[in-house]
Short mmCIF file of C-alpha atoms and ligand atoms in Angstrom, two decimals:
data_model
loop_
_atom_site.label_atom_id
_atom_site.label_comp_id
_atom_site.label_asym_id
_atom_site.label_seq_id
_atom_site.Cartn_x
_atom_site.Cartn_y
_atom_site.Cartn_z
CA VAL S 248 104.79 123.48 88.60
CA ALA S 249 102.47 120.48 88.62
CA LYS S 250 102.70 120.34 84.87
CA GLU S 251 106.48 120.41 84.97
CA ALA S 252 106.66 117.73 87.64
CA GLY S 253 104.27 115.63 85.63
CA LYS S 254 106.35 116.08 82.53
CA GLY S 255 109.53 115.16 84.37
CA ARG S 256 107.97 112.06 85.74
CA TYR S 257 106.74 111.08 82.33
CA GLN S 258 110.24 111.34 80.89
CA PHE S 259 111.73 109.41 83.79
CA PHE S 260 109.18 106.66 83.31
CA ASN S 261 110.03 106.46 79.63
CA GLN S 262 113.73 106.26 80.31
CA GLY S 263 113.18 103.42 82.74
CA MET S 264 111.09 101.57 80.21
CA GLN S 265 113.70 102.14 77.53
CA GLN S 266 116.47 100.81 79.77
CA ARG S 267 114.49 97.74 80.68
CA ALA S 268 113.71 96.99 77.05
CA GLU S 269 117.41 97.28 76.18
CA ARG S 270 118.40 95.02 79.04
CA THR S 271 115.80 92.45 77.98
CA ALA S 272 117.01 92.53 74.39
CA LEU S 273 120.59 91.98 75.58
CA MET S 274 119.51 89.07 77.73
CA HIS S 275 117.80 87.39 74.79
CA THR S 276 121.13 87.58 72.94
CA TRP S 277 123.19 86.46 75.92
CA LEU S 278 120.88 83.52 76.60
CA LYS S 279 121.69 82.07 73.18
CA THR S 280 125.26 81.23 74.23
CA ALA S 281 124.88 80.90 78.00
CA LEU S 282 124.33 77.14 78.05
CA ALA S 283 127.03 76.28 75.49
CA THR S 284 129.60 78.37 77.34
CA LYS S 285 128.66 76.88 80.73
CA GLN S 286 127.54 80.08 82.42
CA PHE S 287 124.92 78.36 84.56
CA GLU S 288 125.40 76.60 87.85
CA LEU S 289 122.88 74.67 89.89
CA LEU S 290 122.90 75.30 93.64
CA TYR S 291 121.20 73.17 96.28
CA GLN S 292 119.42 74.59 99.29
CA PRO S 293 118.90 72.12 102.14
CA ILE S 294 115.36 71.52 103.39
CA ILE S 295 115.12 70.30 106.97
CA GLU S 296 112.58 67.99 108.55
CA VAL S 297 111.25 69.88 111.57
CA SER S 298 110.64 66.78 113.71
CA THR S 299 114.20 65.40 113.37
CA GLY S 300 116.30 68.44 112.38
CA LYS S 301 117.74 66.36 109.53
CA VAL S 302 118.45 67.41 105.95
CA VAL S 303 116.03 65.17 104.10
CA HIS S 304 115.49 67.22 100.99
CA ALA S 305 116.95 70.04 98.87
CA GLU S 306 115.76 72.50 96.26
CA ALA S 307 117.80 73.01 93.09
CA LEU S 308 118.22 76.72 92.26
CA ILE S 309 119.85 77.99 89.09
CA ARG S 310 122.51 80.73 88.98
CA TRP S 311 123.76 82.62 85.93
CA TYR S 312 127.30 84.02 86.08
CA ARG S 313 128.06 86.19 83.09
CA GLU S 314 131.31 88.15 82.76
CA GLY S 315 131.55 88.79 86.49
CA GLU S 316 127.87 89.59 86.93
CA THR S 317 125.38 87.29 88.62
CA ILE S 318 121.98 87.56 87.00
CA SER S 319 119.10 86.51 89.25
CA PRO S 320 116.67 83.83 88.05
CA LEU S 321 113.94 86.27 89.04
CA GLU S 322 115.23 88.44 86.20
CA PHE S 323 116.20 85.95 83.51
CA ILE S 324 113.66 83.13 83.84
CA PRO S 325 110.81 85.41 82.68
CA VAL S 326 112.97 86.50 79.72
CA ALA S 327 113.85 82.89 78.87
CA GLU S 328 110.13 82.09 79.00
CA THR S 329 109.38 84.51 76.19
CA ASP S 330 111.99 83.29 73.69
CA GLY S 331 111.67 79.56 74.30
CA SER S 332 115.14 79.12 75.80
CA ILE S 333 113.43 78.06 79.02
CA VAL S 334 112.90 74.62 77.48
CA GLU S 335 116.64 73.99 77.10
CA ILE S 336 117.39 75.59 80.47
CA GLY S 337 114.77 73.40 82.13
CA GLU S 338 116.27 70.33 80.49
CA TRP S 339 119.74 71.31 81.75
CA VAL S 340 118.44 71.89 85.30
CA ARG S 341 116.85 68.44 85.35
CA GLU S 342 120.00 66.83 83.90
CA GLN S 343 122.18 68.33 86.63
CA GLY S 344 119.72 67.79 89.45
CA MET S 345 118.77 64.26 88.50
CA ASP S 346 122.44 63.35 88.11
CA LEU S 347 123.13 64.49 91.67
CA LEU S 348 120.08 62.64 92.96
CA TYR S 349 121.02 59.46 91.11
CA HIS S 350 124.57 59.40 92.45
CA TYR S 351 124.07 60.65 96.01
CA GLY S 352 120.35 60.41 96.81
CA SER S 353 120.29 56.89 98.19
CA SER S 354 123.60 56.96 100.08
CA TYR S 355 122.72 60.19 101.86
CA GLY S 356 118.97 59.62 101.92
CA PHE S 357 117.67 62.87 100.50
CA SER S 358 115.16 63.84 97.84
CA LEU S 359 115.36 66.78 95.45
CA SER S 360 112.98 69.45 94.17
CA VAL S 361 113.40 71.15 90.82
CA ASN S 362 111.44 74.18 89.69
CA VAL S 363 109.52 73.80 86.45
CA SER S 364 108.38 77.01 84.79
CA THR S 365 104.74 77.37 83.80
CA GLN S 366 105.70 78.45 80.32
CA GLU S 367 107.94 75.43 79.88
CA ILE S 368 105.12 73.11 80.83
CA TRP S 369 102.82 74.69 78.28
CA SER S 370 105.39 74.25 75.52
CA HIS S 371 106.02 70.68 76.63
CA LEU S 372 102.33 69.87 76.56
CA LEU S 373 102.27 70.98 72.96
CA GLN S 374 105.44 69.03 72.16
CA ASP S 375 106.75 65.83 73.67
CA GLY S 376 105.93 66.23 77.32
CA LEU S 377 107.73 66.83 80.55
CA LEU S 378 107.43 63.13 81.33
CA THR S 379 109.37 62.24 78.17
CA SER S 380 112.12 64.67 79.15
CA ILE S 381 112.38 63.21 82.65
CA ASP S 382 112.27 59.63 81.34
CA ARG S 383 114.99 60.34 78.80
CA ILE S 384 117.33 61.80 81.42
CA ALA S 385 116.59 58.99 83.89
CA ALA S 386 117.24 56.31 81.26
CA ARG S 387 120.64 57.82 80.48
CA LEU S 388 121.59 57.60 84.15
CA GLY S 389 120.56 53.98 84.66
CA ASP S 390 117.57 51.71 84.96
CA ASP S 391 117.16 52.34 88.68
CA PHE S 392 116.51 56.08 88.83
CA PRO S 393 114.71 56.96 92.11
CA PHE S 394 111.67 58.77 90.71
CA ASP S 395 110.09 58.76 94.15
CA GLN S 396 112.88 61.06 95.38
CA LEU S 397 112.14 63.71 92.73
CA THR S 398 109.71 66.58 93.35
CA LEU S 399 108.57 69.02 90.68
CA GLU S 400 107.75 72.52 91.90
CA ILE S 401 105.07 74.34 89.97
CA THR S 402 103.29 77.60 90.70
CA GLU S 403 99.65 78.42 91.21
CA SER S 404 99.45 80.28 87.91
CA LEU S 405 99.71 76.92 86.15
CA LEU S 406 96.77 75.50 88.05
CA MET S 407 94.29 78.23 87.31
CA GLU S 408 93.03 76.72 84.12
CA GLY S 409 92.58 73.12 85.27
CA HIS S 410 93.46 71.94 81.75
CA SER S 411 92.71 68.23 81.33
CA ASN S 412 95.97 67.48 79.45
CA LEU S 413 97.85 69.12 82.27
CA ILE S 414 96.16 66.99 84.88
CA LYS S 415 96.84 63.89 82.81
CA ALA S 416 100.53 64.81 82.46
CA PHE S 417 100.89 65.24 86.22
CA GLU S 418 99.01 62.05 86.96
CA GLN S 419 101.49 60.19 84.75
CA LEU S 420 104.41 61.77 86.58
CA ARG S 421 102.92 60.77 89.91
CA ALA S 422 102.33 57.22 88.67
CA LYS S 423 106.11 57.07 88.15
CA GLY S 424 106.59 58.12 91.75
CA CYS S 425 107.42 61.83 91.27
CA LYS S 426 105.91 64.29 93.75
CA ILE S 427 104.29 67.59 92.85
CA ALA S 428 104.70 70.69 95.03
CA VAL S 429 102.89 74.01 94.69
CA ASP S 430 105.54 76.72 95.08
CA ASP S 431 105.02 80.26 96.40
CA PHE S 432 101.67 79.21 97.82
CA GLY S 433 99.50 82.16 98.74
CA THR S 434 101.02 84.73 96.39
CA GLY S 435 98.91 83.94 93.33
CA TYR S 436 95.35 84.90 92.66
CA SER S 437 93.95 81.49 91.92
CA SER S 438 91.07 79.98 93.85
CA LEU S 439 91.64 77.04 96.15
CA SER S 440 89.45 74.75 94.08
CA TYR S 441 92.48 73.25 92.34
CA LEU S 442 93.41 71.58 95.61
CA ASN S 443 90.39 69.42 94.92
CA TYR S 444 91.12 68.23 91.40
CA PHE S 445 94.82 68.72 90.80
CA PRO S 446 97.15 65.89 91.85
CA ILE S 447 99.59 67.46 94.33
CA ASP S 448 101.62 66.31 97.31
CA GLN S 449 103.02 69.41 98.94
CA LEU S 450 102.47 73.13 99.54
CA LYS S 451 105.35 75.53 99.96
CA ILE S 452 104.29 78.59 101.93
CA ASP S 453 105.90 81.62 100.34
CA LYS S 454 108.59 83.44 102.29
CA SER S 455 106.56 86.66 102.31
CA PHE S 456 104.16 84.98 104.77
CA ILE S 457 106.96 83.89 107.08
CA ARG S 458 108.75 87.23 106.96
CA ASN S 459 105.82 89.17 108.45
CA CYS S 460 104.72 86.61 111.02
CA GLN S 461 106.40 87.94 114.15
CA GLN S 462 104.72 91.35 113.91
CA SER S 463 101.39 90.10 112.66
CA PRO S 464 98.99 87.81 114.57
CA LYS S 465 96.80 87.74 111.47
CA GLN S 466 99.66 86.42 109.39
CA GLN S 467 100.31 83.78 112.06
CA ALA S 468 96.66 82.75 111.89
CA LEU S 469 96.92 82.42 108.12
CA VAL S 470 100.02 80.23 108.25
CA ASN S 471 98.36 78.13 110.92
CA ALA S 472 95.20 77.73 108.82
CA ILE S 473 97.14 76.85 105.65
CA THR S 474 99.01 74.17 107.57
CA LYS S 475 95.86 72.64 109.08
CA MET S 476 94.12 72.70 105.71
CA SER S 477 97.09 71.05 104.00
CA HIS S 478 97.29 68.28 106.55
CA ALA S 479 93.54 67.66 106.25
CA LEU S 480 94.12 67.23 102.51
CA ASN S 481 97.12 64.91 103.07
CA LEU S 482 99.61 67.45 101.78
CA THR S 483 102.95 68.11 103.44
CA VAL S 484 103.95 71.71 104.15
CA VAL S 485 107.25 73.52 103.66
CA ALA S 486 107.92 76.96 105.14
CA GLU S 487 110.17 78.98 102.86
CA GLY S 488 112.44 81.81 103.96
CA VAL S 489 112.93 80.90 107.62
CA GLU S 490 115.64 83.35 108.67
CA ASP S 491 115.70 83.40 112.47
CA GLN S 492 115.06 81.44 115.65
CA TRP S 493 111.69 83.06 116.28
CA GLN S 494 110.43 81.99 112.86
CA LEU S 495 111.74 78.46 113.36
CA GLU S 496 109.99 78.16 116.73
CA PHE S 497 106.78 79.53 115.24
CA VAL S 498 106.90 77.12 112.33
CA LYS S 499 107.44 74.25 114.78
CA SER S 500 104.53 75.33 116.98
CA VAL S 501 102.21 75.38 113.99
CA GLY S 502 103.17 71.84 112.97
CA ILE S 503 104.83 72.63 109.64
CA ASP S 504 106.69 69.57 108.31
CA PHE S 505 109.76 71.06 106.61
CA VAL S 506 111.75 74.31 106.69
CA GLN S 507 113.95 75.98 104.12
CA GLY S 508 115.78 79.22 104.75
CA TYR S 509 118.94 81.12 105.52
CA PHE S 510 118.61 80.33 109.23
CA TYR S 511 119.66 76.81 108.42
CA ALA S 512 121.48 77.16 105.09
CA LYS S 513 121.75 79.24 101.94
CA PRO S 514 121.77 77.60 98.53
CA LEU S 515 125.12 75.73 98.28
CA ASN S 516 127.24 74.59 95.39
CA LYS S 517 127.37 70.86 94.73
CA LYS S 518 130.62 70.32 96.63
CA ASP S 519 129.48 72.20 99.74
CA PHE S 520 126.08 70.54 99.65
CA ILE S 521 127.64 67.07 99.61
CA ALA S 522 130.04 68.10 102.39
CA LEU S 523 127.05 69.19 104.48
CA LEU S 524 125.31 65.86 103.89
CA GLU S 525 128.49 64.06 104.88
CA ALA S 526 128.82 66.13 108.06
CA SER S 527 125.21 65.60 109.11
CA LYS S 528 125.53 61.86 108.46
CA SER S 529 128.39 61.43 110.92
CA ARG S 530 126.74 63.59 113.57
P1 C2E X 1642 111.54 79.77 94.56
O1 C2E X 1642 111.40 78.52 93.78
O2 C2E X 1642 110.41 80.15 95.43
O3 C2E X 1642 112.89 79.58 95.40
C1 C2E X 1642 113.09 80.06 96.68
C2 C2E X 1642 113.87 81.35 96.66
O4 C2E X 1642 113.99 81.86 97.99
C3 C2E X 1642 115.31 81.20 96.15
O5 C2E X 1642 115.66 82.39 95.46
C4 C2E X 1642 116.11 81.10 97.46
O6 C2E X 1642 117.47 81.44 97.33
C5 C2E X 1642 115.35 82.09 98.30
N1 C2E X 1642 115.50 81.88 99.74
C6 C2E X 1642 115.65 80.71 100.40
N2 C2E X 1642 115.73 80.90 101.73
C7 C2E X 1642 115.61 82.23 101.92
C8 C2E X 1642 115.62 83.06 103.11
O7 C2E X 1642 115.73 82.61 104.24
N3 C2E X 1642 115.47 84.40 102.91
C9 C2E X 1642 115.34 84.93 101.66
N4 C2E X 1642 115.19 86.26 101.57
N5 C2E X 1642 115.33 84.19 100.53
C10 C2E X 1642 115.47 82.86 100.68
P2 C2E X 1642 116.43 82.38 94.07
O8 C2E X 1642 117.42 81.24 94.07
O9 C2E X 1642 116.91 83.75 93.81
O10 C2E X 1642 115.32 81.99 93.03
C11 C2E X 1642 114.24 82.85 92.79
C12 C2E X 1642 113.18 82.19 91.97
O11 C2E X 1642 113.66 81.91 90.64
C13 C2E X 1642 112.74 80.83 92.52
O12 C2E X 1642 111.84 81.01 93.58
C14 C2E X 1642 112.13 80.22 91.27
O13 C2E X 1642 110.83 80.72 91.05
C15 C2E X 1642 113.05 80.74 90.18
N6 C2E X 1642 114.06 79.71 89.88
C16 C2E X 1642 115.24 79.45 90.51
N7 C2E X 1642 115.88 78.40 89.94
C17 C2E X 1642 115.09 77.97 88.95
C18 C2E X 1642 115.19 76.90 87.97
O14 C2E X 1642 116.14 76.09 87.94
N8 C2E X 1642 114.15 76.78 87.06
C19 C2E X 1642 113.07 77.63 87.08
N9 C2E X 1642 112.11 77.45 86.15
N10 C2E X 1642 112.94 78.62 87.97
C20 C2E X 1642 113.93 78.80 88.90
MG1 MG X 1643 110.85 76.68 94.17
MG1 MG X 1644 109.38 78.70 96.50
MG1 MG X 1645 109.16 81.74 96.52
#
């Protein structure tokens, strides 16, 4: 019986692997035409300043709508990272996001975060640089692009190697005024030593930490310690994934600077995001 069960499981495992490989192969093909046929949309999730309750920031989040199906960035970004299409996708995300920031950022007083994939940064370092891409887009918009209202979100995996070219690239971006945020903080396996040598401005505490807080005093202690450490290092802190009143109150009590989550707002399309800014302005 054990042998049979084992055999069955083995086949099941294989089938799953086969299906995933087929899906990945399809996505590589689909990605080739996705940009040209305008299948992507950029959504904007408000980020609220805890002390004032105001929308002062937003994170740009990509969506892929393909023949009635919505494909999650969690699924397609890793695929796009392996065939190089992430470079064009990243460029498109910055074009859209920077355009919104340029036209609405000063009148509504908000700043914007865009995610930059680790793989894209490595290819850029070998080619013409993330800074060149950002400069090119900014120059097309006008000579007064508000670089100081643009944040780049990177993940811990990028920081593990402490590559000197990487540090140089980020120092140049910061010299322009851009801010650097470490996304999904606490989920990676890197050491904390990068906080010492890597030029960053903000930590975003991953939503998995916030989700388990109410039931777990240990988790609360961790979030508290991360916040205190960040402030001691002059970093601002964002809590991701705040979904209810309890979590909001907790985040406030800990002294976290900004919150992002469904409790306040889901990612919104451009029109709804601007409408929300307009509504909060006249309040
Ligand atoms: P992330 O950068 O950590 O983005 C936050 C994710 O948490 C988003 O998922 C957002 O919709 C979700 N979220 C926000 N508030 C809540 C909440 O209260 N509860 C829950 N359960 N989730 C919440 P999304 O949009 O599915 O994106 C997933 C990941 O895909 C992002 O995680 C980011 O790593 C990547 N991604 C998204 N857009 C882009 C992009 O334009 N470029 C790159 N390179 N990666 C992107
Ligand atoms: Mg992010
Ligand atoms: Mg995040
Ligand atoms: Mg996250």
